[in-house]
């Protein structure tokens, strides 16, 4: 299936979750925020949130500072 990842087309197998996508991008365990179709997906729901063709996903790295 085809999704939009940070504004670019990205191919994934059917049934992939947000957690699977983060693992493919080598972002597991990193401080990131995930937005799916304009809604934030809480970290606790990454493993159960299944992606669908046409979804728009934004992954943003959290940066500390002051």
N, CA, C and O atoms as a Tripos MOL2 file, in Angstrom:
@<TRIPOS>MOLECULE
protein
  264   263    66     0     0
PROTEIN
NO_CHARGES

@<TRIPOS>ATOM
      1 N           0.8440   -1.1850    0.0000 N.3       1 UNK1
      2 CA          0.0000    0.0000    0.0000 C.3       1 UNK1
      3 C           0.8810    1.2370    0.0000 C.2       1 UNK1
      4 O           2.0510    1.1890    0.3770 O.2       1 UNK1
      5 N           0.3010    2.3340   -0.4250 N.am      2 UNK2
      6 CA          1.0370    3.5820   -0.5310 C.3       2 UNK2
      7 C           0.4800    4.5900    0.4800 C.2       2 UNK2
      8 O          -0.7260    4.8300    0.5310 O.2       2 UNK2
      9 N           1.3780    5.1750    1.2820 N.am      3 UNK3
     10 CA          1.0050    6.2380    2.2190 C.3       3 UNK3
     11 C           1.8490    7.4650    1.9000 C.2       3 UNK3
     12 O           2.7580    7.4020    1.0720 O.2       3 UNK3
     13 N           1.5490    8.5690    2.5510 N.am      4 UNK4
     14 CA          2.3850    9.7670    2.4800 C.3       4 UNK4
     15 C           3.1450    9.8570    3.8040 C.2       4 UNK4
     16 O           2.5300    9.9490    4.8660 O.2       4 UNK4
     17 N           4.4550    9.8300    3.7480 N.am      5 UNK5
     18 CA          5.2930    9.9300    4.9380 C.3       5 UNK5
     19 C           6.1010   11.2140    4.8380 C.2       5 UNK5
     20 O           6.9570   11.3540    3.9640 O.2       5 UNK5
     21 N           5.8250   12.1390    5.7300 N.am      6 UNK6
     22 CA          6.4930   13.4450    5.7270 C.3       6 UNK6
     23 C           6.4510   14.0820    4.3370 C.2       6 UNK6
     24 O           7.4340   14.6490    3.8610 O.2       6 UNK6
     25 N           5.2740   13.9690    3.7000 N.am      7 UNK7
     26 CA          5.0460   14.6310    2.4260 C.3       7 UNK7
     27 C           5.5070   13.8740    1.1930 C.2       7 UNK7
     28 O           5.3770   14.3810    0.0790 O.2       7 UNK7
     29 N           6.0470   12.6640    1.3680 N.am      8 UNK8
     30 CA          6.5230   11.8890    0.2270 C.3       8 UNK8
     31 C           5.8590   10.5240    0.2050 C.2       8 UNK8
     32 O           5.5270    9.9660    1.2510 O.2       8 UNK8
     33 N           5.6670    9.9870   -1.0040 N.am      9 UNK9
     34 CA          5.0730    8.6570   -1.1460 C.3       9 UNK9
     35 C           5.9840    7.6140   -0.5290 C.2       9 UNK9
     36 O           7.2050    7.6710   -0.6730 O.2       9 UNK9
     37 N           5.3690    6.6510    0.1680 N.am     10 UNK10
     38 CA          6.1290    5.6010    0.8440 C.3      10 UNK10
     39 C           5.3330    4.3120    0.7500 C.2      10 UNK10
     40 O           4.1470    4.2870    1.0770 O.2      10 UNK10
     41 N           5.9730    3.2490    0.3100 N.am     11 UNK11
     42 CA          5.3230    1.9490    0.1160 C.3      11 UNK11
     43 C           5.5030    1.0860    1.3680 C.2      11 UNK11
     44 O           6.6040    0.9680    1.9060 O.2      11 UNK11
     45 N           4.3930    0.4820    1.8210 N.am     12 UNK12
     46 CA          4.4000   -0.4080    2.9780 C.3      12 UNK12
     47 C           3.5460   -1.6340    2.6760 C.2      12 UNK12
     48 O           2.6140   -1.5450    1.8770 O.2      12 UNK12
     49 N           3.8400   -2.7740    3.2960 N.am     13 UNK13
     50 CA          2.9370   -3.9190    3.1770 C.3      13 UNK13
     51 C           1.6170   -3.6220    3.8830 C.2      13 UNK13
     52 O           1.5810   -2.8420    4.8350 O.2      13 UNK13
     53 N           0.5410   -4.2370    3.4220 N.am     14 UNK14
     54 CA         -0.7580   -4.0810    4.0880 C.3      14 UNK14
     55 C          -0.6660   -4.5500    5.5340 C.2      14 UNK14
     56 O           0.0700   -5.4850    5.8500 O.2      14 UNK14
     57 N          -1.4280   -3.8850    6.4140 N.am     15 UNK15
     58 CA         -1.5070   -4.2920    7.8110 C.3      15 UNK15
     59 C          -0.4100   -3.7570    8.7050 C.2      15 UNK15
     60 O          -0.3510   -4.1130    9.8820 O.2      15 UNK15
     61 N           0.4640   -2.9080    8.1760 N.am     16 UNK16
     62 CA          1.5360   -2.3440    8.9960 C.3      16 UNK16
     63 C           0.9670   -1.3590   10.0110 C.2      16 UNK16
     64 O          -0.0210   -0.6760    9.7410 O.2      16 UNK16
     65 N           1.5920   -1.2930   11.1620 N.am     17 UNK17
     66 CA          1.1860   -0.3660   12.2140 C.3      17 UNK17
     67 C           2.1560    0.8140   12.2620 C.2      17 UNK17
     68 O           3.1890    0.8180   11.5920 O.2      17 UNK17
     69 N           1.8020    1.8010   13.0600 N.am     18 UNK18
     70 CA          2.7060    2.9290   13.2770 C.3      18 UNK18
     71 C           4.0310    2.4190   13.8420 C.2      18 UNK18
     72 O           5.0960    2.8850   13.4380 O.2      18 UNK18
     73 N           3.9720    1.4630   14.7770 N.am     19 UNK19
     74 CA          5.1990    0.9050   15.3590 C.3      19 UNK19
     75 C           6.0520    0.2290   14.2920 C.2      19 UNK19
     76 O           7.2760    0.3510   14.3110 O.2      19 UNK19
     77 N           5.4110   -0.4900   13.3510 N.am     20 UNK20
     78 CA          6.1530   -1.1320   12.2560 C.3      20 UNK20
     79 C           6.8500   -0.0790   11.3960 C.2      20 UNK20
     80 O           8.0070   -0.2470   11.0110 O.2      20 UNK20
     81 N           6.1390    0.9990   11.1020 N.am     21 UNK21
     82 CA          6.7080    2.0730   10.2950 C.3      21 UNK21
     83 C           7.9210    2.6890   10.9850 C.2      21 UNK21
     84 O           8.9420    2.9350   10.3440 O.2      21 UNK21
     85 N           7.8120    2.9350   12.2780 N.am     22 UNK22
     86 CA          8.9390    3.5100   13.0270 C.3      22 UNK22
     87 C          10.1270    2.5550   13.0260 C.2      22 UNK22
     88 O          11.2740    2.9920   12.9270 O.2      22 UNK22
     89 N           9.8630    1.2560   13.1360 N.am     23 UNK23
     90 CA         10.9480    0.2660   13.0940 C.3      23 UNK23
     91 C          11.6240    0.2860   11.7300 C.2      23 UNK23
     92 O          12.8510    0.2200   11.6530 O.2      23 UNK23
     93 N          10.8480    0.3770   10.6520 N.am     24 UNK24
     94 CA         11.4190    0.4430    9.2960 C.3      24 UNK24
     95 C          12.2970    1.6870    9.1260 C.2      24 UNK24
     96 O          13.2860    1.6570    8.3950 O.2      24 UNK24
     97 N          11.9390    2.7580    9.7900 N.am     25 UNK25
     98 CA         12.6960    4.0070    9.7000 C.3      25 UNK25
     99 C          13.8090    4.0870   10.7480 C.2      25 UNK25
    100 O          14.4730    5.1160   10.8800 O.2      25 UNK25
    101 N          14.0080    2.9910   11.4940 N.am     26 UNK26
    102 CA         15.0180    2.9150   12.5530 C.3      26 UNK26
    103 C          14.8160    4.0030   13.5980 C.2      26 UNK26
    104 O          15.7730    4.6290   14.0530 O.2      26 UNK26
    105 N          13.5530    4.2210   13.9760 N.am     27 UNK27
    106 CA         13.2110    5.2420   14.9620 C.3      27 UNK27
    107 C          12.6450    4.6530   16.2520 C.2      27 UNK27
    108 O          12.2040    5.3940   17.1310 O.2      27 UNK27
    109 N          12.6550    3.3340   16.3660 N.am     28 UNK28
    110 CA         12.1470    2.6930   17.5770 C.3      28 UNK28
    111 C          12.9620    3.1550   18.7860 C.2      28 UNK28
    112 O          14.1930    3.1460   18.7610 O.2      28 UNK28
    113 N          12.2590    3.5550   19.8340 N.am     29 UNK29
    114 CA         12.9220    3.9890   21.0610 C.3      29 UNK29
    115 C          13.3830    5.4380   21.0410 C.2      29 UNK29
    116 O          13.8630    5.9440   22.0550 O.2      29 UNK29
    117 N          13.2480    6.1060   19.9210 N.am     30 UNK30
    118 CA         13.6500    7.5170   19.8470 C.3      30 UNK30
    119 C          12.4770    8.4040   20.2320 C.2      30 UNK30
    120 O          11.3210    7.9830   20.2030 O.2      30 UNK30
    121 N          12.7930    9.6220   20.5880 N.am     31 UNK31
    122 CA         11.7480   10.5830   20.9650 C.3      31 UNK31
    123 C          11.1730   11.2170   19.7050 C.2      31 UNK31
    124 O          11.7330   12.1600   19.1460 O.2      31 UNK31
    125 N          10.0410   10.6700   19.2750 N.am     32 UNK32
    126 CA          9.3710   11.1970   18.0880 C.3      32 UNK32
    127 C           7.8920   11.3910   18.3910 C.2      32 UNK32
    128 O           7.3240   10.7400   19.2680 O.2      32 UNK32
    129 N           7.2970   12.2890   17.6540 N.am     33 UNK33
    130 CA          5.8420   12.4630   17.6830 C.3      33 UNK33
    131 C           5.3230   12.0060   16.3210 C.2      33 UNK33
    132 O           5.9280   12.2860   15.2860 O.2      33 UNK33
    133 N           4.1930   11.2980   16.3390 N.am     34 UNK34
    134 CA          3.6080   10.7990   15.1010 C.3      34 UNK34
    135 C           2.2240   11.4090   14.9340 C.2      34 UNK34
    136 O           1.3770   11.3430   15.8250 O.2      34 UNK34
    137 N           2.0250   12.0040   13.7660 N.am     35 UNK35
    138 CA          0.7220   12.5690   13.4140 C.3      35 UNK35
    139 C           0.1680   11.7310   12.2640 C.2      35 UNK35
    140 O           0.8390   11.5290   11.2510 O.2      35 UNK35
    141 N          -1.0620   11.2450   12.4310 N.am     36 UNK36
    142 CA         -1.7250   10.4380   11.4130 C.3      36 UNK36
    143 C          -2.9910   11.1540   10.9890 C.2      36 UNK36
    144 O          -3.9220   11.3090   11.7790 O.2      36 UNK36
    145 N          -3.0230   11.5890    9.7370 N.am     37 UNK37
    146 CA         -4.1840   12.3110    9.2060 C.3      37 UNK37
    147 C          -4.5890   13.4700   10.1200 C.2      37 UNK37
    148 O          -5.7630   13.6450   10.4460 O.2      37 UNK37
    149 N          -3.5870   14.2570   10.5220 N.am     38 UNK38
    150 CA         -3.7450   15.4780   11.3270 C.3      38 UNK38
    151 C          -4.0530   15.2350   12.7990 C.2      38 UNK38
    152 O          -4.3240   16.1890   13.5290 O.2      38 UNK38
    153 N          -4.0200   13.9780   13.2560 N.am     39 UNK39
    154 CA         -4.2320   13.6590   14.6690 C.3      39 UNK39
    155 C          -2.9690   13.0260   15.2440 C.2      39 UNK39
    156 O          -2.3540   12.1660   14.6130 O.2      39 UNK39
    157 N          -2.5840   13.4600   16.4500 N.am     40 UNK40
    158 CA         -1.4290   12.8780   17.1270 C.3      40 UNK40
    159 C          -1.7740   11.4660   17.5840 C.2      40 UNK40
    160 O          -2.8490   11.2290   18.1370 O.2      40 UNK40
    161 N          -0.8520   10.5250   17.3480 N.am     41 UNK41
    162 CA         -1.0310    9.1510   17.8150 C.3      41 UNK41
    163 C          -0.1790    8.9920   19.0750 C.2      41 UNK41
    164 O           1.0470    9.0670   18.9980 O.2      41 UNK41
    165 N          -0.8110    8.7740   20.2380 N.am     42 UNK42
    166 CA         -0.0290    8.5890   21.4650 C.3      42 UNK42
    167 C           0.8990    7.3770   21.3480 C.2      42 UNK42
    168 O           0.5540    6.3790   20.7140 O.2      42 UNK42
    169 N           2.0610    7.4750   21.9590 N.am     43 UNK43
    170 CA          3.0410    6.3810   21.9140 C.3      43 UNK43
    171 C           2.4090    5.0520   22.3500 C.2      43 UNK43
    172 O           2.7500    4.0000   21.8090 O.2      43 UNK43
    173 N           1.5060    5.0940   23.3090 N.am     44 UNK44
    174 CA          0.8670    3.8730   23.8020 C.3      44 UNK44
    175 C          -0.0050    3.1940   22.7550 C.2      44 UNK44
    176 O          -0.3820    2.0340   22.9240 O.2      44 UNK44
    177 N          -0.3310    3.9050   21.6660 N.am     45 UNK45
    178 CA         -1.1810    3.3390   20.6170 C.3      45 UNK45
    179 C          -0.4280    3.0370   19.3250 C.2      45 UNK45
    180 O          -1.0510    2.6340   18.3420 O.2      45 UNK45
    181 N           0.8820    3.2190   19.2950 N.am     46 UNK46
    182 CA          1.6520    2.9720   18.0780 C.3      46 UNK46
    183 C           1.5130    1.5340   17.5900 C.2      46 UNK46
    184 O           1.3600    1.3020   16.3910 O.2      46 UNK46
    185 N           1.5660    0.5630   18.5050 N.am     47 UNK47
    186 CA          1.5360   -0.8510   18.1120 C.3      47 UNK47
    187 C           0.1620   -1.3020   17.6310 C.2      47 UNK47
    188 O           0.0640   -2.2900   16.9040 O.2      47 UNK47
    189 N          -0.8900   -0.6080   18.0170 N.am     48 UNK48
    190 CA         -2.2390   -1.0350   17.6360 C.3      48 UNK48
    191 C          -2.8700   -0.1670   16.5520 C.2      48 UNK48
    192 O          -3.9740   -0.4610   16.0950 O.2      48 UNK48
    193 N          -2.1930    0.8900   16.1360 N.am     49 UNK49
    194 CA         -2.7280    1.7710   15.1080 C.3      49 UNK49
    195 C          -2.2800    1.2830   13.7350 C.2      49 UNK49
    196 O          -1.1230    1.4520   13.3490 O.2      49 UNK49
    197 N          -3.2200    0.6710   13.0000 N.am     50 UNK50
    198 CA         -2.9380    0.1010   11.6820 C.3      50 UNK50
    199 C          -3.0680    1.1870   10.6250 C.2      50 UNK50
    200 O          -4.0380    1.9460   10.6100 O.2      50 UNK50
    201 N          -2.0860    1.2490    9.7490 N.am     51 UNK51
    202 CA         -2.0930    2.2280    8.6690 C.3      51 UNK51
    203 C          -2.8890    1.7080    7.4810 C.2      51 UNK51
    204 O          -2.9530    0.5030    7.2350 O.2      51 UNK51
    205 N          -3.4980    2.6460    6.7440 N.am     52 UNK52
    206 CA         -4.2930    2.3060    5.5690 C.3      52 UNK52
    207 C          -3.7490    3.0680    4.3650 C.2      52 UNK52
    208 O          -3.1330    4.1240    4.5100 O.2      52 UNK52
    209 N          -3.9860    2.5220    3.1820 N.am     53 UNK53
    210 CA         -3.5480    3.1790    1.9540 C.3      53 UNK53
    211 C          -4.0850    4.6040    1.9240 C.2      53 UNK53
    212 O          -5.2520    4.8470    2.2300 O.2      53 UNK53
    213 N          -3.2290    5.5310    1.5540 N.am     54 UNK54
    214 CA         -3.6170    6.9300    1.4550 C.3      54 UNK54
    215 C          -3.4420    7.7290    2.7310 C.2      54 UNK54
    216 O          -3.6160    8.9480    2.7220 O.2      54 UNK54
    217 N          -3.0980    7.0610    3.8410 N.am     55 UNK55
    218 CA         -2.8840    7.7840    5.0950 C.3      55 UNK55
    219 C          -1.7540    8.7990    4.9300 C.2      55 UNK55
    220 O          -0.8080    8.5810    4.1740 O.2      55 UNK55
    221 N          -1.8750    9.9070    5.6520 N.am     56 UNK56
    222 CA         -0.8290   10.9140    5.6920 C.3      56 UNK56
    223 C          -0.1870   10.8750    7.0700 C.2      56 UNK56
    224 O          -0.8350   11.1440    8.0810 O.2      56 UNK56
    225 N           1.0920   10.5360    7.0930 N.am     57 UNK57
    226 CA          1.8280   10.3780    8.3460 C.3      57 UNK57
    227 C           2.9580   11.3950    8.3890 C.2      57 UNK57
    228 O           3.7150   11.5480    7.4310 O.2      57 UNK57
    229 N           3.0550   12.0820    9.5120 N.am     58 UNK58
    230 CA          4.1730   12.9930    9.7700 C.3      58 UNK58
    231 C           4.8940   12.4840   11.0130 C.2      58 UNK58
    232 O           4.2690   12.2500   12.0470 O.2      58 UNK58
    233 N           6.1960   12.3150   10.9090 N.am     59 UNK59
    234 CA          7.0200   11.9020   12.0540 C.3      59 UNK59
    235 C           7.9710   13.0510   12.3430 C.2      59 UNK59
    236 O           8.7420   13.4790   11.4840 O.2      59 UNK59
    237 N           7.8970   13.5400   13.5800 N.am     60 UNK60
    238 CA          8.6950   14.6910   13.9900 C.3      60 UNK60
    239 C           9.5890   14.2870   15.1480 C.2      60 UNK60
    240 O           9.1250   13.7050   16.1290 O.2      60 UNK60
    241 N          10.8610   14.5970   15.0320 N.am     61 UNK61
    242 CA         11.8170   14.3050   16.1110 C.3      61 UNK61
    243 C          11.6870   15.3500   17.2000 C.2      61 UNK61
    244 O          11.6610   16.5490   16.9230 O.2      61 UNK61
    245 N          11.6070   14.8920   18.4420 N.am     62 UNK62
    246 CA         11.5660   15.8130   19.5810 C.3      62 UNK62
    247 C          12.9860   16.3130   19.8510 C.2      62 UNK62
    248 O          13.9300   15.5270   19.9280 O.2      62 UNK62
    249 N          13.1160   17.6120   19.9900 N.am     63 UNK63
    250 CA         14.4210   18.2200   20.2410 C.3      63 UNK63
    251 C          14.3430   19.0040   21.5450 C.2      63 UNK63
    252 O          13.4890   19.8760   21.7060 O.2      63 UNK63
    253 N          15.2380   18.6880   22.4670 N.am     64 UNK64
    254 CA         15.2760   19.3910   23.7420 C.3      64 UNK64
    255 C          15.9700   20.7300   23.6040 C.2      64 UNK64
    256 O          16.7150   20.9730   22.6550 O.2      64 UNK64
    257 N          15.7170   21.5660   24.5450 N.am     65 UNK65
    258 CA         16.3660   22.8730   24.5060 C.3      65 UNK65
    259 C          15.6810   23.8310   25.4580 C.2      65 UNK65
    260 O          14.7180   23.4850   26.1420 O.2      65 UNK65
    261 N          16.1860   25.0010   25.4820 N.am     66 UNK66
    262 CA         15.5820   25.9500   26.4030 C.3      66 UNK66
    263 C          15.6890   27.3500   25.9370 C.2      66 UNK66
    264 O          15.2210   28.2650   26.6150 O.2      66 UNK66
@<TRIPOS>BOND
     1     1     2 1
     2     2     3 1
     3     3     4 2
     4     3     5 am
     5     5     6 1
     6     6     7 1
     7     7     8 2
     8     7     9 am
     9     9    10 1
    10    10    11 1
    11    11    12 2
    12    11    13 am
    13    13    14 1
    14    14    15 1
    15    15    16 2
    16    15    17 am
    17    17    18 1
    18    18    19 1
    19    19    20 2
    20    19    21 am
    21    21    22 1
    22    22    23 1
    23    23    24 2
    24    23    25 am
    25    25    26 1
    26    26    27 1
    27    27    28 2
    28    27    29 am
    29    29    30 1
    30    30    31 1
    31    31    32 2
    32    31    33 am
    33    33    34 1
    34    34    35 1
    35    35    36 2
    36    35    37 am
    37    37    38 1
    38    38    39 1
    39    39    40 2
    40    39    41 am
    41    41    42 1
    42    42    43 1
    43    43    44 2
    44    43    45 am
    45    45    46 1
    46    46    47 1
    47    47    48 2
    48    47    49 am
    49    49    50 1
    50    50    51 1
    51    51    52 2
    52    51    53 am
    53    53    54 1
    54    54    55 1
    55    55    56 2
    56    55    57 am
    57    57    58 1
    58    58    59 1
    59    59    60 2
    60    59    61 am
    61    61    62 1
    62    62    63 1
    63    63    64 2
    64    63    65 am
    65    65    66 1
    66    66    67 1
    67    67    68 2
    68    67    69 am
    69    69    70 1
    70    70    71 1
    71    71    72 2
    72    71    73 am
    73    73    74 1
    74    74    75 1
    75    75    76 2
    76    75    77 am
    77    77    78 1
    78    78    79 1
    79    79    80 2
    80    79    81 am
    81    81    82 1
    82    82    83 1
    83    83    84 2
    84    83    85 am
    85    85    86 1
    86    86    87 1
    87    87    88 2
    88    87    89 am
    89    89    90 1
    90    90    91 1
    91    91    92 2
    92    91    93 am
    93    93    94 1
    94    94    95 1
    95    95    96 2
    96    95    97 am
    97    97    98 1
    98    98    99 1
    99    99   100 2
   100    99   101 am
   101   101   102 1
   102   102   103 1
   103   103   104 2
   104   103   105 am
   105   105   106 1
   106   106   107 1
   107   107   108 2
   108   107   109 am
   109   109   110 1
   110   110   111 1
   111   111   112 2
   112   111   113 am
   113   113   114 1
   114   114   115 1
   115   115   116 2
   116   115   117 am
   117   117   118 1
   118   118   119 1
   119   119   120 2
   120   119   121 am
   121   121   122 1
   122   122   123 1
   123   123   124 2
   124   123   125 am
   125   125   126 1
   126   126   127 1
   127   127   128 2
   128   127   129 am
   129   129   130 1
   130   130   131 1
   131   131   132 2
   132   131   133 am
   133   133   134 1
   134   134   135 1
   135   135   136 2
   136   135   137 am
   137   137   138 1
   138   138   139 1
   139   139   140 2
   140   139   141 am
   141   141   142 1
   142   142   143 1
   143   143   144 2
   144   143   145 am
   145   145   146 1
   146   146   147 1
   147   147   148 2
   148   147   149 am
   149   149   150 1
   150   150   151 1
   151   151   152 2
   152   151   153 am
   153   153   154 1
   154   154   155 1
   155   155   156 2
   156   155   157 am
   157   157   158 1
   158   158   159 1
   159   159   160 2
   160   159   161 am
   161   161   162 1
   162   162   163 1
   163   163   164 2
   164   163   165 am
   165   165   166 1
   166   166   167 1
   167   167   168 2
   168   167   169 am
   169   169   170 1
   170   170   171 1
   171   171   172 2
   172   171   173 am
   173   173   174 1
   174   174   175 1
   175   175   176 2
   176   175   177 am
   177   177   178 1
   178   178   179 1
   179   179   180 2
   180   179   181 am
   181   181   182 1
   182   182   183 1
   183   183   184 2
   184   183   185 am
   185   185   186 1
   186   186   187 1
   187   187   188 2
   188   187   189 am
   189   189   190 1
   190   190   191 1
   191   191   192 2
   192   191   193 am
   193   193   194 1
   194   194   195 1
   195   195   196 2
   196   195   197 am
   197   197   198 1
   198   198   199 1
   199   199   200 2
   200   199   201 am
   201   201   202 1
   202   202   203 1
   203   203   204 2
   204   203   205 am
   205   205   206 1
   206   206   207 1
   207   207   208 2
   208   207   209 am
   209   209   210 1
   210   210   211 1
   211   211   212 2
   212   211   213 am
   213   213   214 1
   214   214   215 1
   215   215   216 2
   216   215   217 am
   217   217   218 1
   218   218   219 1
   219   219   220 2
   220   219   221 am
   221   221   222 1
   222   222   223 1
   223   223   224 2
   224   223   225 am
   225   225   226 1
   226   226   227 1
   227   227   228 2
   228   227   229 am
   229   229   230 1
   230   230   231 1
   231   231   232 2
   232   231   233 am
   233   233   234 1
   234   234   235 1
   235   235   236 2
   236   235   237 am
   237   237   238 1
   238   238   239 1
   239   239   240 2
   240   239   241 am
   241   241   242 1
   242   242   243 1
   243   243   244 2
   244   243   245 am
   245   245   246 1
   246   246   247 1
   247   247   248 2
   248   247   249 am
   249   249   250 1
   250   250   251 1
   251   251   252 2
   252   251   253 am
   253   253   254 1
   254   254   255 1
   255   255   256 2
   256   255   257 am
   257   257   258 1
   258   258   259 1
   259   259   260 2
   260   259   261 am
   261   261   262 1
   262   262   263 1
   263   263   264 2
@<TRIPOS>SUBSTRUCTURE
     1 UNK1         2 RESIDUE 1 A UNK
     2 UNK2         6 RESIDUE 1 A UNK
     3 UNK3        10 RESIDUE 1 A UNK
     4 UNK4        14 RESIDUE 1 A UNK
     5 UNK5        18 RESIDUE 1 A UNK
     6 UNK6        22 RESIDUE 1 A UNK
     7 UNK7        26 RESIDUE 1 A UNK
     8 UNK8        30 RESIDUE 1 A UNK
     9 UNK9        34 RESIDUE 1 A UNK
    10 UNK10       38 RESIDUE 1 A UNK
    11 UNK11       42 RESIDUE 1 A UNK
    12 UNK12       46 RESIDUE 1 A UNK
    13 UNK13       50 RESIDUE 1 A UNK
    14 UNK14       54 RESIDUE 1 A UNK
    15 UNK15       58 RESIDUE 1 A UNK
    16 UNK16       62 RESIDUE 1 A UNK
    17 UNK17       66 RESIDUE 1 A UNK
    18 UNK18       70 RESIDUE 1 A UNK
    19 UNK19       74 RESIDUE 1 A UNK
    20 UNK20       78 RESIDUE 1 A UNK
    21 UNK21       82 RESIDUE 1 A UNK
    22 UNK22       86 RESIDUE 1 A UNK
    23 UNK23       90 RESIDUE 1 A UNK
    24 UNK24       94 RESIDUE 1 A UNK
    25 UNK25       98 RESIDUE 1 A UNK
    26 UNK26      102 RESIDUE 1 A UNK
    27 UNK27      106 RESIDUE 1 A UNK
    28 UNK28      110 RESIDUE 1 A UNK
    29 UNK29      114 RESIDUE 1 A UNK
    30 UNK30      118 RESIDUE 1 A UNK
    31 UNK31      122 RESIDUE 1 A UNK
    32 UNK32      126 RESIDUE 1 A UNK
    33 UNK33      130 RESIDUE 1 A UNK
    34 UNK34      134 RESIDUE 1 A UNK
    35 UNK35      138 RESIDUE 1 A UNK
    36 UNK36      142 RESIDUE 1 A UNK
    37 UNK37      146 RESIDUE 1 A UNK
    38 UNK38      150 RESIDUE 1 A UNK
    39 UNK39      154 RESIDUE 1 A UNK
    40 UNK40      158 RESIDUE 1 A UNK
    41 UNK41      162 RESIDUE 1 A UNK
    42 UNK42      166 RESIDUE 1 A UNK
    43 UNK43      170 RESIDUE 1 A UNK
    44 UNK44      174 RESIDUE 1 A UNK
    45 UNK45      178 RESIDUE 1 A UNK
    46 UNK46      182 RESIDUE 1 A UNK
    47 UNK47      186 RESIDUE 1 A UNK
    48 UNK48      190 RESIDUE 1 A UNK
    49 UNK49      194 RESIDUE 1 A UNK
    50 UNK50      198 RESIDUE 1 A UNK
    51 UNK51      202 RESIDUE 1 A UNK
    52 UNK52      206 RESIDUE 1 A UNK
    53 UNK53      210 RESIDUE 1 A UNK
    54 UNK54      214 RESIDUE 1 A UNK
    55 UNK55      218 RESIDUE 1 A UNK
    56 UNK56      222 RESIDUE 1 A UNK
    57 UNK57      226 RESIDUE 1 A UNK
    58 UNK58      230 RESIDUE 1 A UNK
    59 UNK59      234 RESIDUE 1 A UNK
    60 UNK60      238 RESIDUE 1 A UNK
    61 UNK61      242 RESIDUE 1 A UNK
    62 UNK62      246 RESIDUE 1 A UNK
    63 UNK63      250 RESIDUE 1 A UNK
    64 UNK64      254 RESIDUE 1 A UNK
    65 UNK65      258 RESIDUE 1 A UNK
    66 UNK66      262 RESIDUE 1 A UNK
